[in-house]
Amino acid sequence: MDNSFLSSIFTRGKLYIQLLQSLTVIITAAFILTQTFITRVLFNLEESVKKQIFLGIFFGLISITGTYLGVNINDAIANVRDIGAITGGLFGGPLVGAIAGLMGGVHRASLGGFTANSCALATIINGVAAGFLYRLRRGKIFSPLAGFFFAAAAESCHMLLVLLITEPFNQALALVRQVSGPMILTNAVGVGLFLLVIQVSMRERELVSAITAETVLKITEKTLPVLSKGLTTETADIAAKIILKYTNLDAVGITDRNKILAFRGLGEDHHIANGSFRTSSTKRVLKSGEIAFLRNKSDIDCEEKSCPLGSGVVVPMKSADEEIFGALKLYRRHSDAMSPFDIEIAKGLATILTTQIELNQIEEEKKLRIVSQLKALQAYVNPHFLFNALNTISYIVRQDPERGRHLIQKLSYILRETIYRVSDLVDLKEEICLVKSYLEIEKERFGECLEYEFHIDDKLLDVKIPSFTLQPIVENSVKHGYSTDIRKIKIDISAYLKLNMLYFVVSDTGRGIPKDKLKDLLQGCDKNSIGIKNVFERLKNLYGLKAVFKVKSVPGKGTRVVIAIPIEGVKDWLLEQLSLTTKNLQEKR
């Protein structure tokens, strides 16, 4: 056999081994890099130019490394440079592929050699082509096998480009015959393996996210009833115990802005509830609002030198307006022991705890608003009504003492209910009784000019409704309905059930309300008619979007108010809190 032929086979076999060794270095480095936090963030792709640029630089450095690991052959370099450019394009898109290809190509051109320009151009074209193929697949990440075949085709084009534009042709042809096989194979295998490493890394991240979500949901389920009472030393301690139980952490701490609220696990002998902060890391987080990753004891910086905590993460808890009100702290015994899972758990739990605490604050504010609206309605006794009622009663007492005594009892009942009614919810029959007492007094005033009718099913009389729902509406009908132009007004009050909703309709045949005046009433701009606005707001706070409140008024023809509330009512715990709060307010008065 010809010695030159044997030499050629030996040289090519040696080149295969050398490029495979370079490939091993590239893939090993890629695997190590994908385990670092920074690279994990980069691989969590978002459609942002900033991240695309960083990814391009990352893969560009891989491409440059592939050139440095190459083998010098006849004033050329056999290399695995295209792994970085092609993988970057297939994984990140045109911008990533273009940056990686440009970095690898320019670097290759700077090294010189008779194939410098053709190889540089090929690397740039391969990176851009891979990026556009990513676009054609609508952002779907290539499988390792698909990456292998594309890289093999792209590297074949690389060899073809070298033949087309490199001079002298005979030298280029001899080079391609020698390096085409090893370069096509190693670059194709390298792209496939690199995509496999990325795929494994991303699946690991997905698995961590899934486990994190499951753990956070379990903890959320257990802490929700606790933190619905607010963030206190007691509730924080229970929450810390729950977090410690459902994770394998060594210590858990929860703070507000000024002190430790709870601490469970290692170090609880000196990290004491209601005590001052013992670590400077916690103080820094509460001041800066940034997450602190604590790799060792030095990062934790505990005042107690014998503190057993070795690593941890501290996450600030912020309100919707970015105000810091506390921190969640997770710790492990050993240094550098906080895993990506622990960090994700910390972030997820801090978000959930913050949300639960804010929801509790919203509910507390909502309860106070409802109670405030109830007290406003209770305090609202129309001075004109009271003055007119007393004048009417004083006149009737002289004419008909018995009738006058009856009206005094009705007025006394109205005043007693508006001042001393404790419960926010009353039976419908109680509300109807209040309305009838009011209308009876007004009837004495207006005589035949005022008529009223009730259309209430007896089965509904024991249904609970918010107190002072109908009386302000009826009073509004009398006040805004009667005029000297319309000598007679009729008010109709009805209630009925429809599709699990309890409807109330108060209609009158009075003078009606102009649109601008009606708008003022609903917005509470008319200081003499705050009742209707408070009814509307209270129903909205109690029942949310389920409540219906509609007012239709036609000047000269009358007004119609429709109210609907869910028949199942509001939550028991809310009613209990409202009753207790109302009672406390009355006791303070």
Coordinates of C-alpha atoms in Angstrom, one line a residue:
M1 CA 0.0 0.0 0.0
D2 CA 1.2 3.5 -0.9
N3 CA 3.0 5.2 2.0
S4 CA 1.4 8.5 1.2
F5 CA -2.0 7.0 1.5
L6 CA -1.2 5.4 4.8
S7 CA 0.2 8.7 6.0
S8 CA -3.0 10.4 4.9
I9 CA -5.2 8.0 6.9
F10 CA -2.9 8.3 9.9
T11 CA -3.1 12.1 9.8
R12 CA -6.8 12.1 9.4
G13 CA -7.3 9.7 12.3
K14 CA -5.1 11.8 14.5
L15 CA -7.1 14.8 13.5
Y16 CA -10.3 13.0 14.5
I17 CA -8.8 12.3 17.9
Q18 CA -7.6 15.9 18.4
L19 CA -10.9 17.5 17.4
L20 CA -12.8 15.0 19.6
Q21 CA -10.6 16.0 22.5
S22 CA -11.4 19.7 21.7
L23 CA -15.0 18.8 21.6
T24 CA -14.8 17.1 25.0
V25 CA -13.4 20.3 26.5
I26 CA -16.1 22.4 24.9
I27 CA -19.0 20.1 26.1
T28 CA -17.5 19.7 29.6
A29 CA -17.2 23.5 29.9
A30 CA -20.7 23.9 28.6
F31 CA -22.1 21.5 31.2
I32 CA -20.3 23.3 34.0
L33 CA -21.4 26.7 32.8
T34 CA -25.1 25.6 32.6
Q35 CA -24.9 24.8 36.3
T36 CA -24.0 28.3 37.2
F37 CA -26.6 30.8 38.3
I38 CA -25.8 33.4 35.6
T39 CA -26.0 30.9 32.8
R40 CA -29.3 29.5 34.1
V41 CA -30.7 33.0 34.0
L42 CA -29.5 33.5 30.5
F43 CA -31.0 30.2 29.4
N44 CA -34.4 31.3 30.8
L45 CA -34.9 33.1 27.6
E46 CA -37.1 36.2 27.3
E47 CA -37.7 38.2 24.2
S48 CA -35.5 41.1 25.4
V49 CA -32.6 42.5 23.3
K50 CA -30.4 42.7 26.4
K51 CA -30.6 39.0 27.1
Q52 CA -30.2 38.2 23.4
I53 CA -27.0 40.2 23.4
F54 CA -25.6 38.5 26.5
L55 CA -26.5 35.1 25.0
G56 CA -24.8 36.1 21.8
I57 CA -21.6 37.0 23.7
F58 CA -21.8 33.7 25.6
F59 CA -22.0 31.6 22.5
G60 CA -19.4 33.9 20.8
L61 CA -16.9 33.1 23.5
I62 CA -17.7 29.4 23.0
S63 CA -16.9 29.9 19.3
I64 CA -13.6 31.6 20.0
T65 CA -12.6 28.9 22.4
G66 CA -13.3 26.3 19.6
T67 CA -10.8 28.1 17.4
Y68 CA -8.1 28.2 20.1
L69 CA -8.6 24.4 20.6
G70 CA -8.2 23.8 16.9
V71 CA -5.3 22.1 15.1
N72 CA -2.9 23.9 12.7
I73 CA -2.7 22.2 9.3
N74 CA -1.0 23.7 6.3
D75 CA -1.5 27.4 7.2
A76 CA -5.1 26.6 8.2
I77 CA -6.9 25.6 11.4
A78 CA -9.1 22.5 11.8
N79 CA -11.5 23.4 14.6
V80 CA -14.9 23.2 16.4
R81 CA -15.5 26.9 16.2
D82 CA -18.9 26.6 14.5
I83 CA -20.4 24.8 17.5
G84 CA -20.8 28.1 19.3
A85 CA -22.3 30.0 16.3
I86 CA -24.7 27.3 15.2
T87 CA -25.9 26.4 18.7
G88 CA -26.4 30.0 19.6
G89 CA -28.6 30.5 16.5
L90 CA -30.6 27.3 17.0
F91 CA -31.2 28.1 20.6
G92 CA -31.5 31.9 20.7
G93 CA -32.5 33.2 17.3
P94 CA -31.0 35.5 14.6
L95 CA -29.5 38.1 16.9
V96 CA -27.8 35.5 19.1
G97 CA -26.5 33.6 16.1
A98 CA -25.3 36.7 14.3
I99 CA -23.4 38.0 17.4
A100 CA -21.8 34.6 18.1
G101 CA -20.9 34.1 14.4
L102 CA -19.5 37.6 14.1
M103 CA -17.4 37.2 17.2
G104 CA -16.1 33.8 16.1
G105 CA -15.6 34.9 12.5
V106 CA -13.8 38.1 13.2
H107 CA -11.5 36.3 15.7
R108 CA -10.7 33.7 13.1
A109 CA -9.9 36.3 10.4
S110 CA -7.5 38.1 12.8
L111 CA -5.4 34.9 13.1
G112 CA -4.6 34.9 9.4
G113 CA -3.9 32.0 7.1
F114 CA -5.0 31.4 3.5
T115 CA -8.5 30.2 4.6
A116 CA -9.0 33.0 7.2
N117 CA -11.5 35.0 5.2
S118 CA -13.5 32.1 3.9
C119 CA -13.7 30.4 7.3
A120 CA -14.6 33.6 9.0
L121 CA -17.4 34.2 6.5
A122 CA -18.7 30.6 6.8
T123 CA -18.9 30.9 10.6
I124 CA -21.0 34.2 10.4
I125 CA -23.3 32.7 7.7
N126 CA -23.8 29.5 9.8
G127 CA -24.7 31.5 12.9
V128 CA -27.2 33.7 11.0
A129 CA -28.7 30.8 9.1
A130 CA -29.2 28.8 12.3
G131 CA -30.9 31.9 13.9
F132 CA -33.4 32.2 11.0
L133 CA -34.1 28.5 11.2
Y134 CA -35.1 29.1 14.8
R135 CA -37.5 31.8 13.6
L136 CA -39.0 29.5 11.0
R137 CA -39.7 27.0 13.8
R138 CA -41.4 29.9 15.7
G139 CA -39.0 29.9 18.6
K140 CA -39.1 26.1 19.3
I141 CA -35.8 24.8 20.6
F142 CA -34.2 22.3 18.3
S143 CA -33.8 18.7 19.5
P144 CA -30.2 17.3 19.7
L145 CA -30.8 15.1 16.6
A146 CA -32.1 17.9 14.5
G147 CA -29.2 20.1 15.6
F148 CA -26.8 17.3 14.6
F149 CA -28.2 17.1 11.0
F150 CA -28.4 20.9 10.6
A151 CA -24.8 21.3 11.8
A152 CA -23.6 18.6 9.5
A153 CA -25.3 20.3 6.5
A154 CA -24.0 23.8 7.6
E155 CA -20.4 22.5 8.0
S156 CA -20.6 20.9 4.6
C157 CA -21.5 24.3 3.2
H158 CA -18.5 25.7 5.2
M159 CA -16.3 23.3 3.2
L160 CA -17.9 24.3 0.0
L161 CA -17.4 28.0 0.7
V162 CA -13.7 27.4 1.3
L163 CA -13.4 25.7 -2.1
L164 CA -15.3 28.5 -3.8
I165 CA -13.4 31.6 -2.6
T166 CA -10.1 30.4 -1.3
E167 CA -7.0 30.6 -3.4
P168 CA -5.0 28.7 -4.5
F169 CA -7.7 26.2 -5.3
N170 CA -5.5 23.2 -5.3
Q171 CA -4.3 23.9 -1.8
A172 CA -7.8 24.6 -0.7
L173 CA -9.0 21.3 -2.2
A174 CA -6.2 19.3 -0.5
L175 CA -7.1 20.9 2.8
V176 CA -10.8 20.2 2.5
R177 CA -10.1 16.5 1.6
Q178 CA -8.1 16.3 4.8
V179 CA -10.3 18.2 7.3
S180 CA -13.8 17.9 6.0
G181 CA -14.7 14.6 7.6
P182 CA -13.3 15.3 11.1
M183 CA -14.7 18.9 11.1
I184 CA -18.2 18.0 9.8
L185 CA -18.5 15.1 12.3
T186 CA -17.1 16.8 15.4
N187 CA -19.0 20.1 14.8
A188 CA -22.3 18.2 14.2
V189 CA -21.8 16.0 17.3
G190 CA -20.8 19.1 19.3
V191 CA -23.9 21.0 18.4
G192 CA -26.1 18.0 19.2
L193 CA -24.4 17.4 22.6
F194 CA -24.5 21.1 23.4
L195 CA -28.2 21.2 22.7
L196 CA -28.6 18.1 24.8
V197 CA -26.8 19.8 27.7
I198 CA -29.1 22.9 27.4
Q199 CA -32.1 20.6 27.2
V200 CA -31.2 18.7 30.3
S201 CA -30.5 22.0 32.2
M202 CA -33.8 23.4 31.2
R203 CA -35.7 20.3 32.1
E204 CA -33.9 20.3 35.5
R205 CA -35.1 23.9 35.9
E206 CA -38.6 22.9 35.0
L207 CA -38.5 20.1 37.5
V208 CA -37.2 22.4 40.2
S209 CA -40.0 24.9 39.4
A210 CA -42.7 22.1 39.5
I211 CA -41.4 20.9 42.9
T212 CA -41.1 24.4 44.1
A213 CA -44.7 25.2 43.0
E214 CA -46.0 22.1 44.8
T215 CA -44.2 22.9 48.0
V216 CA -45.2 26.5 48.0
L217 CA -48.9 25.5 47.4
K218 CA -48.8 23.1 50.3
I219 CA -47.3 25.8 52.6
T220 CA -49.8 28.3 51.2
E221 CA -52.7 26.0 52.0
K222 CA -51.5 25.7 55.6
T223 CA -50.6 29.3 56.2
L224 CA -53.6 31.0 54.6
P225 CA -56.0 30.6 57.6
V226 CA -53.2 31.8 59.9
L227 CA -52.0 34.9 58.0
S228 CA -55.6 35.9 57.2
K229 CA -55.4 37.3 60.8
G230 CA -52.4 39.5 59.9
L231 CA -48.7 39.4 60.5
T232 CA -48.1 39.2 64.2
T233 CA -45.6 37.4 66.4
E234 CA -48.1 34.5 66.9
T235 CA -49.0 34.1 63.2
A236 CA -45.4 34.5 62.0
D237 CA -44.3 31.7 64.5
I238 CA -47.0 29.3 63.2
A239 CA -46.0 30.1 59.6
A240 CA -42.3 29.5 60.3
K241 CA -43.1 26.1 61.8
I242 CA -45.2 25.2 58.8
I243 CA -42.4 26.2 56.3
L244 CA -39.8 24.2 58.4
K245 CA -42.1 21.2 58.4
Y246 CA -42.7 21.1 54.6
T247 CA -39.1 21.8 53.6
N248 CA -35.7 20.3 54.6
L249 CA -34.3 23.6 55.6
D250 CA -32.4 24.0 58.9
A251 CA -33.9 27.3 60.0
V252 CA -36.6 29.8 59.0
G253 CA -37.1 33.3 60.2
I254 CA -39.7 36.0 59.6
T255 CA -39.3 39.7 60.5
D256 CA -41.0 43.0 60.3
R257 CA -39.0 46.2 59.8
N258 CA -37.9 46.5 63.4
K259 CA -37.6 43.1 65.0
I260 CA -37.6 39.3 64.6
L261 CA -41.2 38.1 64.6
A262 CA -40.4 34.4 64.6
F263 CA -37.4 32.1 64.2
R264 CA -37.5 28.3 64.2
G265 CA -34.7 25.8 63.8
L266 CA -30.9 26.1 64.2
G267 CA -29.9 29.2 66.1
E268 CA -33.3 29.9 67.7
D269 CA -31.6 30.1 71.0
H270 CA -30.2 33.5 70.1
H271 CA -32.4 34.6 67.2
I272 CA -35.3 35.2 69.5
A273 CA -38.8 36.4 68.7
N274 CA -39.5 40.0 69.5
G275 CA -35.7 40.5 69.7
S276 CA -33.5 42.7 67.7
F277 CA -31.8 41.6 64.5
R278 CA -28.6 39.6 65.1
T279 CA -27.3 39.5 61.5
S280 CA -26.2 42.5 59.4
S281 CA -27.4 40.7 56.3
T282 CA -31.0 41.1 57.4
K283 CA -30.5 44.8 58.1
R284 CA -29.0 45.2 54.6
V285 CA -32.0 43.6 52.9
L286 CA -34.5 45.6 54.9
K287 CA -32.6 48.8 53.9
S288 CA -31.9 48.0 50.2
G289 CA -35.0 45.9 49.3
E290 CA -32.7 43.5 47.4
I291 CA -32.5 39.7 47.8
A292 CA -29.4 38.6 49.7
F293 CA -27.7 35.2 48.8
L294 CA -25.6 34.2 51.8
R295 CA -22.9 31.7 50.8
N296 CA -21.2 31.4 54.2
K297 CA -21.0 32.6 57.8
S298 CA -19.2 35.8 56.7
D299 CA -22.1 36.7 54.4
I300 CA -24.6 36.0 57.2
D301 CA -22.5 38.0 59.7
C302 CA -24.3 37.0 62.9
E303 CA -23.3 38.8 66.1
E304 CA -23.2 35.4 67.8
K305 CA -19.9 33.9 66.9
S306 CA -21.1 30.3 67.7
C307 CA -24.1 30.6 65.4
P308 CA -24.5 27.3 63.5
L309 CA -26.0 28.8 60.4
G310 CA -23.7 28.4 57.4
S311 CA -25.6 29.7 54.3
G312 CA -29.0 31.2 53.5
V313 CA -31.2 33.5 51.5
V314 CA -33.0 36.6 52.8
V315 CA -36.0 37.9 50.7
P316 CA -37.6 41.3 51.4
M317 CA -41.4 41.4 51.6
K318 CA -42.9 44.5 49.9
S319 CA -46.3 46.0 49.6
A320 CA -48.0 46.9 46.3
D321 CA -46.4 50.4 46.5
E322 CA -42.9 48.8 47.0
E323 CA -42.8 49.6 50.7
I324 CA -40.7 47.0 52.6
F325 CA -42.5 45.7 55.7
G326 CA -40.5 42.6 56.5
A327 CA -38.3 39.8 55.4
L328 CA -38.4 36.0 55.0
K329 CA -35.1 34.2 55.9
L330 CA -34.2 30.6 55.0
Y331 CA -31.0 29.0 56.3
R332 CA -28.9 25.8 56.0
R333 CA -26.2 24.5 58.4
H334 CA -23.3 24.2 55.9
S335 CA -21.7 26.8 53.6
D336 CA -22.6 27.0 49.9
A337 CA -25.6 24.7 50.7
M338 CA -28.4 26.8 49.3
S339 CA -29.6 25.1 46.1
P340 CA -31.5 26.7 43.2
F341 CA -34.6 25.0 44.7
D342 CA -34.1 26.7 48.0
I343 CA -33.8 30.1 46.3
E344 CA -36.9 29.5 44.2
I345 CA -38.8 28.4 47.4
A346 CA -37.7 31.6 49.2
K347 CA -38.9 33.8 46.3
G348 CA -42.2 32.0 45.9
L349 CA -42.9 31.9 49.7
A350 CA -42.1 35.6 50.1
T351 CA -44.5 36.4 47.3
I352 CA -47.2 34.2 48.7
L353 CA -46.8 35.5 52.3
T354 CA -46.8 39.1 51.0
T355 CA -50.0 38.5 49.1
Q356 CA -51.7 36.9 52.0
I357 CA -50.7 39.7 54.4
E358 CA -51.9 42.3 51.9
L359 CA -55.2 40.5 51.3
N360 CA -55.7 40.5 55.1
Q361 CA -55.0 44.3 55.2
I362 CA -57.5 44.8 52.3
E363 CA -60.1 42.8 54.1
E364 CA -59.6 44.7 57.3
E365 CA -59.9 48.0 55.4
K366 CA -63.0 46.7 53.7
K367 CA -64.6 45.7 57.0
L368 CA -63.8 49.2 58.5
R369 CA -65.4 50.8 55.4
I370 CA -68.5 48.7 55.7
V371 CA -68.8 49.5 59.4
S372 CA -68.1 53.2 58.7
Q373 CA -70.9 53.3 56.1
L374 CA -73.3 51.6 58.5
K375 CA -72.5 54.1 61.2
A376 CA -73.0 56.9 58.7
L377 CA -76.4 55.6 57.8
Q378 CA -77.2 55.1 61.5
A379 CA -76.1 58.7 62.2
Y380 CA -78.0 60.0 59.2
V381 CA -81.4 61.2 60.4
N382 CA -82.6 63.9 58.0
P383 CA -83.0 67.0 60.1
H384 CA -85.9 68.2 57.9
F385 CA -87.7 64.9 58.5
L386 CA -87.2 65.1 62.2
F387 CA -88.2 68.8 62.4
N388 CA -91.3 68.2 60.2
A389 CA -92.2 65.0 62.1
L390 CA -92.1 66.8 65.5
N391 CA -94.2 69.7 64.1
T392 CA -96.7 67.2 62.7
I393 CA -96.9 65.2 65.9
S394 CA -97.3 68.4 68.1
Y395 CA -100.2 69.4 65.9
I396 CA -101.8 66.0 66.0
V397 CA -101.4 65.6 69.7
R398 CA -103.7 68.6 70.2
Q399 CA -106.3 67.1 67.9
D400 CA -106.0 63.4 68.6
P401 CA -103.8 62.5 71.6
E402 CA -104.1 58.8 71.0
R403 CA -103.0 59.2 67.4
G404 CA -100.2 61.5 68.5
R405 CA -99.0 58.9 71.0
H406 CA -98.9 56.3 68.3
L407 CA -96.8 58.6 66.1
I408 CA -94.4 59.3 68.9
Q409 CA -93.9 55.6 69.3
K410 CA -93.1 55.3 65.6
L411 CA -90.6 58.2 65.7
S412 CA -89.1 56.7 68.9
Y413 CA -88.7 53.4 67.1
I414 CA -87.0 55.0 64.1
L415 CA -84.5 56.9 66.3
R416 CA -83.8 53.8 68.4
E417 CA -83.1 51.7 65.3
T418 CA -80.9 54.3 63.7
I419 CA -78.8 54.9 66.8
Y420 CA -78.7 51.5 68.6
R421 CA -79.0 48.9 65.9
V422 CA -76.0 46.5 66.5
S423 CA -76.1 44.0 63.7
D424 CA -75.2 44.8 60.2
L425 CA -77.7 42.2 59.0
V426 CA -81.3 42.2 59.9
D427 CA -84.4 40.2 58.9
L428 CA -86.3 41.7 56.0
K429 CA -89.3 42.1 58.3
E430 CA -87.3 44.5 60.6
E431 CA -86.3 46.6 57.6
I432 CA -89.9 46.7 56.4
C433 CA -91.1 47.7 59.9
L434 CA -88.6 50.6 59.9
V435 CA -89.8 51.7 56.4
K436 CA -93.4 51.5 57.4
S437 CA -92.8 53.6 60.6
Y438 CA -91.1 56.3 58.5
L439 CA -93.9 56.3 55.8
E440 CA -96.6 56.4 58.5
I441 CA -95.2 59.6 59.9
E442 CA -94.8 61.1 56.5
K443 CA -98.4 60.1 55.6
E444 CA -99.6 62.3 58.5
R445 CA -97.7 65.1 57.0
F446 CA -98.7 64.8 53.4
G447 CA -102.1 63.2 53.9
E448 CA -103.7 62.1 50.6
C449 CA -100.8 63.4 48.6
L450 CA -98.8 60.4 49.7
E451 CA -99.7 56.7 49.0
Y452 CA -97.6 53.6 49.4
E453 CA -97.9 49.9 48.9
F454 CA -95.8 46.9 49.8
H455 CA -95.6 43.7 47.7
I456 CA -93.5 41.4 49.8
D457 CA -93.8 37.6 49.9
D458 CA -94.2 36.4 53.5
K459 CA -91.6 33.7 52.8
L460 CA -89.0 36.4 52.4
L461 CA -89.6 38.1 55.7
D462 CA -87.0 36.0 57.6
V463 CA -84.3 36.5 54.9
K464 CA -81.2 38.4 56.2
I465 CA -80.4 41.6 54.4
P466 CA -78.0 44.5 55.2
S467 CA -79.7 46.9 57.5
F468 CA -80.7 50.4 56.3
T469 CA -80.9 49.1 52.7
L470 CA -84.5 50.2 51.9
Q471 CA -85.2 53.1 54.3
P472 CA -82.8 55.6 52.8
I473 CA -84.1 54.7 49.3
V474 CA -87.7 55.2 50.4
E475 CA -86.8 58.5 52.1
N476 CA -85.1 59.6 48.9
S477 CA -88.4 58.9 47.0
V478 CA -90.4 61.1 49.4
K479 CA -87.8 63.9 49.5
H480 CA -87.1 64.1 45.7
G481 CA -90.5 62.9 44.5
Y482 CA -92.9 65.3 46.1
S483 CA -93.4 68.8 44.7
T484 CA -96.2 71.3 44.5
D485 CA -96.4 70.6 40.7
I486 CA -97.1 66.9 41.4
R487 CA -99.8 67.0 44.0
K488 CA -99.8 63.2 44.6
I489 CA -97.1 60.7 44.8
K490 CA -97.3 56.9 45.1
I491 CA -94.5 54.7 46.3
D492 CA -94.3 51.0 45.6
I493 CA -92.0 48.7 47.6
S494 CA -91.6 45.1 46.4
A495 CA -89.3 42.2 46.9
Y496 CA -89.0 38.9 45.0
L497 CA -86.6 36.0 44.4
K498 CA -85.1 35.3 40.9
L499 CA -82.2 33.0 40.1
N500 CA -80.8 32.9 43.7
M501 CA -80.9 36.7 43.9
L502 CA -83.1 38.7 46.2
Y503 CA -84.5 41.7 44.3
F504 CA -85.9 44.9 45.9
V505 CA -87.7 47.5 43.7
V506 CA -88.6 50.9 45.1
S507 CA -90.5 53.0 42.5
D508 CA -92.4 56.3 42.8
T509 CA -94.6 58.5 40.6
G510 CA -92.9 61.7 41.8
R511 CA -91.2 64.5 39.9
G512 CA -88.1 62.4 39.1
I513 CA -84.5 63.4 39.4
P514 CA -82.6 65.3 36.6
K515 CA -79.5 63.5 35.4
D516 CA -77.0 65.9 36.9
K517 CA -78.7 65.7 40.2
L518 CA -78.9 61.9 40.1
K519 CA -75.2 61.8 39.4
D520 CA -74.5 64.0 42.5
L521 CA -76.7 61.7 44.6
L522 CA -74.8 58.5 43.5
Q523 CA -71.4 60.1 44.0
G524 CA -72.3 61.5 47.4
C525 CA -71.8 65.1 46.3
D526 CA -75.2 66.2 47.7
K527 CA -74.4 66.5 51.4
N528 CA -78.1 66.4 52.3
S529 CA -78.6 63.0 50.6
I530 CA -75.7 60.8 51.7
G531 CA -78.0 57.8 52.3
I532 CA -78.3 56.5 48.8
K533 CA -74.6 56.8 48.1
N534 CA -73.8 54.8 51.3
V535 CA -76.3 52.1 50.5
F536 CA -74.7 51.7 47.1
E537 CA -71.1 51.6 48.5
R538 CA -71.9 49.2 51.3
L539 CA -73.6 46.7 49.0
K540 CA -70.6 46.8 46.7
N541 CA -68.2 46.2 49.6
L542 CA -70.3 43.4 51.0
Y543 CA -71.2 41.5 47.8
G544 CA -68.7 42.8 45.2
L545 CA -69.7 42.4 41.6
K546 CA -72.7 40.2 42.6
A547 CA -74.5 43.2 44.0
V548 CA -76.9 45.1 41.6
F549 CA -77.8 48.7 42.2
K550 CA -79.6 50.6 39.4
V551 CA -81.4 53.9 39.4
K552 CA -83.6 55.1 36.6
S553 CA -85.4 58.4 36.8
V554 CA -87.5 60.4 34.3
P555 CA -88.2 64.0 35.2
G556 CA -92.0 64.5 35.5
K557 CA -92.7 60.7 35.7
G558 CA -90.9 59.2 38.6
T559 CA -87.9 57.2 39.8
R560 CA -87.2 53.5 40.0
V561 CA -84.5 51.9 42.1
V562 CA -83.6 48.2 41.7
I563 CA -81.3 46.4 44.2
A564 CA -80.3 42.8 44.0
I565 CA -78.1 40.8 46.4
P566 CA -77.2 37.1 46.5
I567 CA -79.6 35.1 48.6
E568 CA -76.7 33.1 50.2
G569 CA -75.5 36.3 51.8
V570 CA -71.9 37.1 52.8
K571 CA -69.2 35.0 54.5
D572 CA -70.0 34.1 58.1
W573 CA -66.6 35.2 59.3
L574 CA -67.1 38.6 57.8
L575 CA -70.5 39.0 59.5
E576 CA -69.0 38.0 62.8
Q577 CA -66.3 40.5 62.5
L578 CA -68.7 43.2 61.4
S579 CA -71.0 42.6 64.4
L580 CA -68.1 42.6 66.8
T581 CA -66.5 45.7 65.3
T582 CA -69.9 47.5 65.4
K583 CA -70.5 46.6 69.0
N584 CA -67.0 47.8 70.0
L585 CA -67.6 51.1 68.3
Q586 CA -70.9 51.6 70.1
E587 CA -69.3 50.7 73.4
K588 CA -66.6 53.3 72.8
R589 CA -69.3 55.9 72.1

